[in-house]
Structures are given as structure tokens and as C-alpha cells.
Short mmCIF file of C-alpha atoms and ligand atoms in Angstrom, two decimals:
data_model
loop_
_atom_site.label_atom_id
_atom_site.label_comp_id
_atom_site.label_asym_id
_atom_site.label_seq_id
_atom_site.Cartn_x
_atom_site.Cartn_y
_atom_site.Cartn_z
CA MET T 253 112.23 103.11 119.03
CA ASN T 254 111.47 104.14 115.45
CA GLU T 255 109.34 107.26 115.45
CA ILE T 256 108.18 106.59 111.89
CA LEU T 257 107.16 103.04 111.02
CA SER T 258 106.64 101.87 107.46
CA ASP T 259 105.28 98.65 106.10
CA ASN T 260 104.81 97.62 102.47
CA ALA T 261 102.21 94.87 102.01
CA ALA T 262 99.55 93.98 99.45
CA GLY T 263 100.36 97.03 97.31
CA VAL T 264 99.95 99.45 100.23
CA MET T 265 102.73 101.40 101.91
CA THR T 266 101.54 102.20 105.43
CA ILE T 267 103.42 104.96 107.24
CA THR T 268 102.71 105.30 110.96
CA LEU T 269 103.62 108.20 113.22
CA ASN T 270 104.94 106.44 116.32
CA ARG T 271 105.87 109.03 118.92
CA VAL T 272 102.75 108.86 121.03
CA ASP T 273 104.43 110.03 124.28
CA LYS T 274 104.99 113.40 122.53
CA LYS T 275 101.58 113.29 120.82
CA ASN T 276 103.28 112.43 117.52
CA ALA T 277 104.88 115.89 117.34
CA ILE T 278 107.11 115.82 114.26
CA THR T 279 110.82 116.66 114.43
CA ALA T 280 113.11 117.55 111.52
CA ALA T 281 114.51 114.00 111.67
CA MET T 282 110.97 112.58 111.38
CA TYR T 283 110.15 114.88 108.43
CA GLY T 284 113.29 113.58 106.74
CA VAL T 285 112.20 109.95 107.18
CA LEU T 286 108.65 110.80 106.03
CA ALA T 287 109.95 112.53 102.89
CA ASP T 288 112.33 109.65 102.12
CA THR T 289 109.62 107.03 102.70
CA LEU T 290 107.18 108.85 100.41
CA ALA T 291 109.85 109.12 97.71
CA HIS T 292 110.57 105.40 98.09
CA ALA T 293 106.83 104.58 97.87
CA GLU T 294 106.47 106.68 94.72
CA ALA T 295 109.45 104.95 93.08
CA ASP T 296 108.56 101.38 94.12
CA ALA T 297 106.34 99.80 91.46
CA SER T 298 104.91 97.37 94.02
CA VAL T 299 103.31 100.28 95.93
CA ARG T 300 99.93 101.31 94.53
CA ALA T 301 98.53 103.32 97.46
CA ILE T 302 100.03 105.08 100.48
CA VAL T 303 98.51 105.36 103.96
CA LEU T 304 99.52 107.86 106.60
CA GLN T 305 98.21 107.13 110.08
CA GLY T 306 98.78 107.90 113.73
CA HIS T 307 97.51 106.32 116.94
CA GLU T 308 93.86 105.95 117.91
CA SER T 309 94.40 108.58 120.63
CA VAL T 310 96.34 111.13 118.56
CA PHE T 311 97.18 111.81 114.93
CA SER T 312 99.81 114.52 115.40
CA ALA T 313 100.50 117.59 117.55
CA GLY T 314 102.18 119.14 114.51
CA ASN T 315 105.68 120.50 114.44
CA ASP T 316 107.79 119.59 117.44
CA ILE T 317 108.05 123.01 119.03
CA ALA T 318 111.30 122.45 120.95
CA ASP T 319 112.94 120.97 117.85
CA PHE T 320 111.72 123.91 115.77
CA LEU T 321 113.25 126.32 118.29
CA ASN T 322 116.62 124.56 118.31
CA ASN T 323 116.70 123.41 114.71
CA PRO T 324 114.61 125.79 112.55
CA PRO T 325 114.22 124.89 108.86
CA ALA T 326 116.73 127.10 107.07
CA THR T 327 116.41 126.34 103.37
CA ALA T 328 114.06 124.81 100.81
CA ALA T 329 116.06 121.58 101.24
CA SER T 330 115.05 121.37 104.93
CA PRO T 331 113.24 118.14 105.82
CA VAL T 332 109.89 119.85 106.51
CA PHE T 333 109.88 121.47 103.05
CA ARG T 334 110.95 118.20 101.42
CA PHE T 335 108.00 116.54 103.17
CA LEU T 336 105.57 119.25 102.02
CA ARG T 337 106.74 118.89 98.43
CA ALA T 338 106.42 115.10 98.68
CA ILE T 339 102.80 115.08 99.92
CA SER T 340 101.66 117.93 97.68
CA THR T 341 103.05 116.29 94.53
CA CYS T 342 102.42 112.65 95.44
CA ALA T 343 101.29 110.90 92.24
CA LYS T 344 99.91 107.77 93.91
CA PRO T 345 96.69 107.68 95.97
CA LEU T 346 97.39 109.02 99.45
CA LEU T 347 95.03 108.12 102.31
CA ALA T 348 95.04 109.19 105.95
CA GLY T 349 93.53 107.83 109.14
CA VAL T 350 93.05 110.52 111.79
CA CYS T 351 92.07 110.12 115.44
CA GLY T 352 92.38 112.59 118.31
CA PRO T 353 94.26 115.87 117.92
CA ALA T 354 95.50 116.84 114.45
CA VAL T 355 97.29 120.14 115.05
CA GLY T 356 98.98 122.44 112.53
CA ILE T 357 100.59 120.33 109.84
CA GLY T 358 98.59 117.41 111.32
CA THR T 359 95.57 119.10 109.72
CA THR T 360 97.15 120.88 106.75
CA LEU T 361 98.76 117.71 105.35
CA LEU T 362 95.24 116.27 105.07
CA PHE T 363 94.39 118.84 102.37
CA HIS T 364 96.79 116.85 100.17
CA CYS T 365 95.30 113.42 100.90
CA ASP T 366 92.84 111.84 98.50
CA LEU T 367 90.81 110.04 101.17
CA VAL T 368 90.71 110.81 104.88
CA TYR T 369 88.99 108.60 107.48
CA ALA T 370 88.47 110.04 110.95
CA GLY T 371 87.72 108.71 114.40
CA ASP T 372 84.81 110.38 116.17
CA ASN T 373 87.44 111.77 118.57
CA ALA T 374 89.30 113.65 115.80
CA ALA T 375 89.96 117.33 116.56
CA PHE T 376 91.48 119.47 113.83
CA SER T 377 93.25 122.79 114.41
CA MET T 378 95.54 125.21 112.63
CA PRO T 379 96.71 127.55 115.43
CA PHE T 380 99.48 129.24 113.43
CA VAL T 381 98.50 132.78 114.46
CA ASN T 382 98.49 131.75 118.14
CA LEU T 383 102.11 130.67 117.61
CA GLY T 384 103.16 133.90 115.87
CA LEU T 385 103.34 132.04 112.56
CA CYS T 386 101.40 131.85 109.29
CA PRO T 387 99.74 128.96 107.41
CA GLU T 388 101.80 126.34 105.61
CA ALA T 389 101.27 123.43 103.18
CA ALA T 390 99.28 125.79 100.91
CA SER T 391 96.54 125.84 103.54
CA SER T 392 96.13 129.57 102.86
CA ILE T 393 94.65 128.50 99.50
CA LEU T 394 93.22 125.10 100.33
CA ALA T 395 91.45 125.89 103.62
CA PRO T 396 89.29 128.74 102.24
CA GLN T 397 88.63 126.70 99.11
CA LEU T 398 87.43 123.65 101.00
CA MET T 399 85.84 125.22 104.08
CA GLY T 400 84.58 128.55 102.75
CA TYR T 401 86.27 131.80 103.73
CA GLN T 402 84.46 132.39 107.05
CA ARG T 403 85.15 128.93 108.44
CA ALA T 404 88.76 129.14 107.23
CA ALA T 405 89.11 132.51 108.95
CA ALA T 406 87.75 131.05 112.21
CA ALA T 407 90.25 128.20 111.94
CA LEU T 408 93.24 130.20 110.69
CA LEU T 409 92.81 133.66 112.27
CA LEU T 410 91.11 132.72 115.55
CA GLY T 411 92.79 129.31 115.67
CA GLU T 412 89.44 127.68 116.55
CA PRO T 413 89.50 123.87 116.39
CA PHE T 414 86.81 121.89 114.57
CA MET T 415 85.65 118.36 115.20
CA ALA T 416 85.12 115.28 113.04
CA GLU T 417 81.46 116.06 112.17
CA ALA T 418 82.36 119.55 110.90
CA ALA T 419 85.28 118.10 108.93
CA LEU T 420 82.94 115.55 107.34
CA GLU T 421 80.39 118.22 106.48
CA MET T 422 83.01 120.47 104.81
CA GLY T 423 84.50 117.55 102.88
CA LEU T 424 87.87 117.30 104.64
CA VAL T 425 87.10 113.72 105.71
CA SER T 426 85.28 110.95 103.87
CA ARG T 427 83.83 108.97 106.76
CA ILE T 428 83.76 108.90 110.58
CA VAL T 429 84.07 105.66 112.54
CA PRO T 430 85.01 104.72 116.13
CA PRO T 431 88.73 105.45 116.74
CA GLY T 432 89.59 101.76 117.14
CA GLU T 433 88.33 101.10 113.61
CA VAL T 434 90.07 103.92 111.73
CA ASN T 435 93.39 102.31 110.86
CA ALA T 436 91.69 99.08 109.71
CA LEU T 437 89.24 101.05 107.54
CA VAL T 438 91.93 103.18 105.92
CA ARG T 439 93.99 100.08 105.14
CA GLN T 440 90.92 98.32 103.71
CA GLN T 441 90.18 101.29 101.44
CA ALA T 442 93.83 101.47 100.37
CA ARG T 443 93.78 97.76 99.46
CA LYS T 444 90.64 98.42 97.42
CA LEU T 445 92.54 101.11 95.51
CA ALA T 446 95.59 98.85 95.16
CA SER T 447 93.45 96.28 93.33
CA LYS T 448 92.49 98.83 90.65
CA PRO T 449 94.54 99.60 87.54
CA LEU T 450 97.42 101.83 88.66
CA SER T 451 97.62 103.71 85.35
CA SER T 452 93.94 104.75 85.71
CA LEU T 453 94.47 105.79 89.32
CA LEU T 454 97.52 107.88 88.42
CA ALA T 455 95.84 109.53 85.42
CA THR T 456 92.66 110.29 87.39
CA LYS T 457 94.51 111.83 90.32
CA ARG T 458 96.74 113.85 87.99
CA LEU T 459 93.70 115.14 86.08
CA MET T 460 91.93 116.17 89.29
CA LYS T 461 95.00 117.95 90.63
CA GLN T 462 96.92 119.36 87.67
CA ALA T 463 95.04 122.64 87.14
CA GLN T 464 95.97 123.86 90.61
CA ALA T 465 99.38 122.22 90.97
CA PRO T 466 101.54 125.22 89.96
CA ALA T 467 99.64 127.56 92.30
CA ILE T 468 100.00 125.08 95.16
CA ALA T 469 103.75 124.70 94.62
CA GLN T 470 104.19 128.46 94.44
CA ARG T 471 102.10 129.05 97.58
CA ILE T 472 104.01 126.42 99.59
CA ALA T 473 107.23 128.25 98.72
CA GLU T 474 105.74 131.68 99.54
CA GLU T 475 104.30 130.51 102.86
CA GLY T 476 107.59 128.75 103.66
CA ALA T 477 109.58 131.96 103.19
CA ILE T 478 107.23 133.94 105.47
CA PHE T 479 106.93 131.11 108.03
CA GLY T 480 110.73 130.73 108.12
CA ARG T 481 111.17 134.45 108.77
CA MET T 482 108.46 134.53 111.42
CA LEU T 483 110.05 131.65 113.34
CA SER T 484 112.84 133.92 114.54
CA GLU T 485 110.61 136.93 115.26
CA PRO T 486 109.51 137.92 118.79
CA ALA T 487 105.92 136.56 118.61
CA ALA T 488 106.98 133.01 117.70
CA ARG T 489 109.88 133.06 120.18
CA GLU T 490 107.41 134.08 122.90
CA ALA T 491 104.80 131.47 121.88
CA PHE T 492 107.35 128.67 121.67
CA GLY T 493 109.05 129.70 124.92
CA ALA T 494 105.65 129.77 126.64
CA PHE T 495 104.83 126.25 125.37
CA VAL T 496 108.14 124.83 126.58
CA GLU T 497 107.76 126.61 129.95
CA LYS T 498 104.07 125.54 130.18
CA ARG T 499 102.75 129.12 130.59
CA LYS T 500 100.44 131.44 128.66
CA PRO T 501 102.19 133.53 125.98
CA ASP T 502 102.32 137.33 126.34
CA PHE T 503 102.08 138.97 122.91
CA SER T 504 101.81 142.53 124.25
CA GLY T 505 105.28 143.31 122.88
CA SER T 506 104.77 141.78 119.43
N1 COA G 802 105.98 119.88 120.22
C1 COA G 802 106.73 119.35 121.19
N2 COA G 802 106.22 118.62 122.21
C2 COA G 802 104.90 118.45 122.21
C3 COA G 802 104.06 118.98 121.23
C4 COA G 802 104.65 119.73 120.19
N3 COA G 802 103.95 120.24 119.19
N4 COA G 802 102.79 118.65 121.51
C5 COA G 802 102.82 117.92 122.64
N5 COA G 802 104.11 117.80 123.08
C6 COA G 802 104.58 117.09 124.27
C7 COA G 802 104.27 117.89 125.52
O1 COA G 802 105.28 118.87 125.77
C8 COA G 802 104.25 116.80 126.55
O2 COA G 802 105.59 116.46 126.86
P1 COA G 802 105.99 116.08 128.38
O3 COA G 802 105.17 114.87 128.71
O4 COA G 802 107.46 115.81 128.29
O5 COA G 802 105.62 117.28 129.22
C9 COA G 802 103.67 115.60 125.81
O6 COA G 802 103.86 115.89 124.42
C10 COA G 802 102.19 115.42 126.04
O7 COA G 802 101.53 116.65 125.69
P2 COA G 802 100.33 117.26 126.56
O8 COA G 802 100.18 118.69 126.14
O9 COA G 802 100.54 116.97 127.99
O10 COA G 802 99.09 116.37 126.01
P3 COA G 802 97.55 116.75 126.00
O11 COA G 802 96.84 115.48 125.70
O12 COA G 802 97.17 117.52 127.23
O13 COA G 802 97.38 117.75 124.75
C11 COA G 802 97.75 118.53 122.49
C12 COA G 802 97.65 117.31 123.43
C13 COA G 802 98.21 118.02 121.14
C14 COA G 802 96.36 119.19 122.38
C15 COA G 802 98.75 119.55 123.09
O14 COA G 802 99.94 118.84 123.43
C16 COA G 802 99.12 120.68 122.17
O15 COA G 802 98.34 121.60 122.00
N6 COA G 802 100.37 120.65 121.65
C17 COA G 802 100.92 121.73 120.87
C18 COA G 802 100.34 121.74 119.48
C19 COA G 802 100.97 122.83 118.64
O16 COA G 802 100.86 124.01 118.93
N7 COA G 802 101.66 122.41 117.58
C20 COA G 802 102.41 123.27 116.73
C21 COA G 802 101.68 123.53 115.45
S1 COA G 802 102.71 124.50 114.33
#
């Protein structure tokens, strides 16, 4: 079964994470398809808005830990980095519908979306430190900026999750609805955007984003270099091994 579904209709490219049995954990192969689909959506003149969605029970458990262990991203051309560049530089309106857990990149990718609609079951977390890793997707800039430093520190240093109401209050999501209504709402909002003049949408998004764009690109590369190094260090090996073996990690040696 396709783990990434895409559908282009009425000016909206809808991309669906479709690996619910593994909580929509994202493998290198899935990042590759996501990056290619975003590139295709950007290039296709019939696409005027892009939606990224999961299932009403789960958005994404983040990086697939077993795949990361066996197949770590080695270079800037790795699928995960291609995906990060694609979402962070996406010129067209990018919307997300989020229900249930949104872990790691499941949360950090949302910092790059223009509109985010959440189910009241949405639970956001960025547990990079708990995995012996560091933030990615420029979340080390964007989380403190959006959430305020203290809340970002609770999320990024302690790895504390936050729920839909907190995400709404801090401006990470635009509206909360029952989980069964999220994907319909996000598609409706995307269609609304698709009916507007594309040149105005593109210019407005570019103007809102351009001042920070170089810093974001540079930070994604910096974080990626540190993250890549940390993946092979003892703390991450222990955290990932513990997840696969379904036990608590022991960081006393790292
Ligand atoms: N990578 C690989 N597999 C994952 C995964 C991940 N990130 N997240 C979940 N899975 C798999 C589980 O191993 C399990 O597989 P199995 O049925 O073969 O045993 C299956 O998905 C269901 O996960 P489970 O943990 O039983 O579901 P849950 O509803 O109890 O919890 C989560 C859901 C998302 C809260 C939990 O799975 C989780 O915390 N996952 C890890 C998140 C993470 O640390 N991501 C990395 C960020 S960099």
C-alpha cells in the first residue's frame, strides 16, 4: 500500500501520510516521495494550494526510528533534508491538518505551514533531547520565536508535549475542531485559497517570509550537521535501541 497518497483536485494538492499501523512514522523512502510530490506541486500550474494531512487518530510519530538506525541520512541530498528544504521554501500556500500525536518532525514541519487546523485530540511534542538528538527544521529558531523562550525550553529541553489548546493559544494552529472534521476543514480552506489570485498569494507569502528565509536555510543546514553527527553517538544509539527493544533508555554513560 502507498504510504504517501497524493491527489490533485480543484487546485489543491492533498498529500496524506498513510502508514497508520506505524503511527505515520516517516522513513527515508517516504521523505523522498514527500519531497518529490512537493516539488511536483510547486511546478504544476494547476496546483494553487498544498495540504499535508494524516489520519484522524495520528498525524505522525516523526522519523521512523528503526529506519533512521539502519539508514541514517548521510548528506544534504538525503531525502529528509530534501523534504526540509521543500517545506521551508515552499512558495505556494501550505496547509496542514493535525490530529492525535505529532512527534518530532510531525510538529516541527508545522512551523513552515501557513495554516494549521487541529483536532481536539492533537498532541504536539519535540522530544529530540530524550532521543540524544537536537532540534531540526529550524525549530531552534522558530519554536522560541513562536512560543516564547520558556515554553520552547519546556518543549525542546524537557521534551514536554503540549495539546491543541496550548498550540492554538501560542499561534501554532489556526482553529481546533473535532478530529473527524479536520481533513474536510483543511481541504475547504485550501479550496478557498485556490480560488484567490495565485500571483497575490505567492507575493504575500514571499513578503511575509523573505526577511527570515536566509537565516532559516542556514539554521536547517547547521542543525542537520549536528543532528547527523549525534545520530551515531552513544546517546542516540541507546535511545533508539531502547525504543526498538521497548525498554527505558539508560543515559548514564552518555
Ligand atoms: N518509528 C518507528 N516505529 C514507530 C514509531 C517511530 N517513530 N512510532 C511508532 N512506531 C511503531 C511502534 O513501534 C509500533 O509498532 P509495532 O506495532 O510493530 O510494535 C506501532 O508504531 C504503534 O506504536 P505504539 O507506540 O504502540 O502506539 P501508541 O499509540 O502507544 O503511541 C506514539 C503512539 C506516537 C506516542 C508512540 O508510538 C511514540 O512515542 N513513538 C515514537 C515517537 C518518536 O520518538 N519519534 C521520533 C522523533 S525524532
